[in-house]
Structure formats: structure tokens, C-alpha cells
CSV table of C-alpha atoms and ligand atoms in Angstrom, one decimal:
chain,number,residue,atom,x,y,z
A,13,UNK,CA,9.2,15.8,-0.5
A,14,UNK,CA,10.2,13.9,2.6
A,15,UNK,CA,12.9,11.2,2.7
A,16,UNK,CA,11.2,8.1,3.4
A,17,UNK,CA,13.4,4.8,3.7
A,18,UNK,CA,11.6,2.2,1.7
A,19,UNK,CA,12.5,-1.1,2.7
A,20,UNK,CA,10.8,-4.1,0.0
A,21,UNK,CA,11.3,-6.9,3.3
A,22,UNK,CA,9.3,-4.7,5.2
A,23,UNK,CA,5.6,-4.8,5.7
A,24,UNK,CA,3.9,-1.8,3.7
A,25,UNK,CA,0.2,-0.3,3.6
A,26,UNK,CA,-1.9,-1.3,1.4
A,27,UNK,CA,-5.2,1.2,0.3
A,28,UNK,CA,-8.4,-0.2,-1.1
A,29,UNK,CA,-9.0,2.0,-4.8
A,30,UNK,CA,-13.0,1.2,-3.6
A,31,UNK,CA,-13.1,1.5,-0.1
A,32,UNK,CA,-10.5,2.9,1.5
A,33,UNK,CA,-9.8,-0.3,3.9
A,34,UNK,CA,-6.0,-0.3,4.2
A,35,UNK,CA,-3.9,-3.5,4.9
A,36,UNK,CA,-0.2,-3.9,6.0
A,37,UNK,CA,1.6,-6.4,4.5
A,38,UNK,CA,4.9,-7.3,3.0
A,39,UNK,CA,3.3,-8.4,-0.2
A,40,UNK,CA,0.3,-6.9,-2.3
A,41,UNK,CA,-2.5,-8.7,-0.9
A,42,UNK,CA,-4.4,-8.4,-4.6
A,43,UNK,CA,-8.0,-7.1,-3.9
A,44,UNK,CA,-9.3,-5.9,-1.0
A,45,UNK,CA,-11.3,-8.6,1.5
A,46,UNK,CA,-13.8,-6.0,2.6
A,47,UNK,CA,-15.2,-5.2,-1.3
A,48,UNK,CA,-12.4,-7.3,-3.8
A,49,UNK,CA,-11.5,-3.8,-5.2
A,50,UNK,CA,-8.1,-3.2,-6.4
A,51,UNK,CA,-5.0,-2.4,-3.8
A,52,UNK,CA,-2.5,0.1,-4.3
A,53,UNK,CA,1.0,0.3,-2.1
A,54,UNK,CA,0.2,3.7,-0.4
A,55,UNK,CA,4.6,4.4,-0.5
A,56,UNK,CA,4.0,4.2,-4.3
A,57,UNK,CA,3.4,7.7,-5.7
A,58,UNK,CA,1.2,8.1,-8.7
A,59,UNK,CA,1.6,10.6,-11.2
B,11,ZN,ZN1,-12.1,-2.3,-0.6
């Protein structure tokens, strides 16, 4: 595990589930501008 500092006030990358588009934003964009797919924060581990 890498020690990565996460600052919620900083922009962070969100990745589209559907097409893999990455958007850097402070808040979750919600849907992908390319395919309207769901976005997820790349820093959020999904188990
Ligand atoms: Zn997409």
C-alpha cells in the first residue's frame, strides 16, 4: 500500500465505468460526458 495523501478539497481523477474516460474534478461529475456512464473516484478502493 502506498501512502497517498487525499485532500477532499483538491481535484481528483474520476474514471468512467463504461469507457474509461478520466476527468479531474473537485466533485464527482456524476456521469461521463462521453457516454453518460457512471463515474467513480479513482482514489476510492472498491473491494
Ligand atoms: Zn464514459
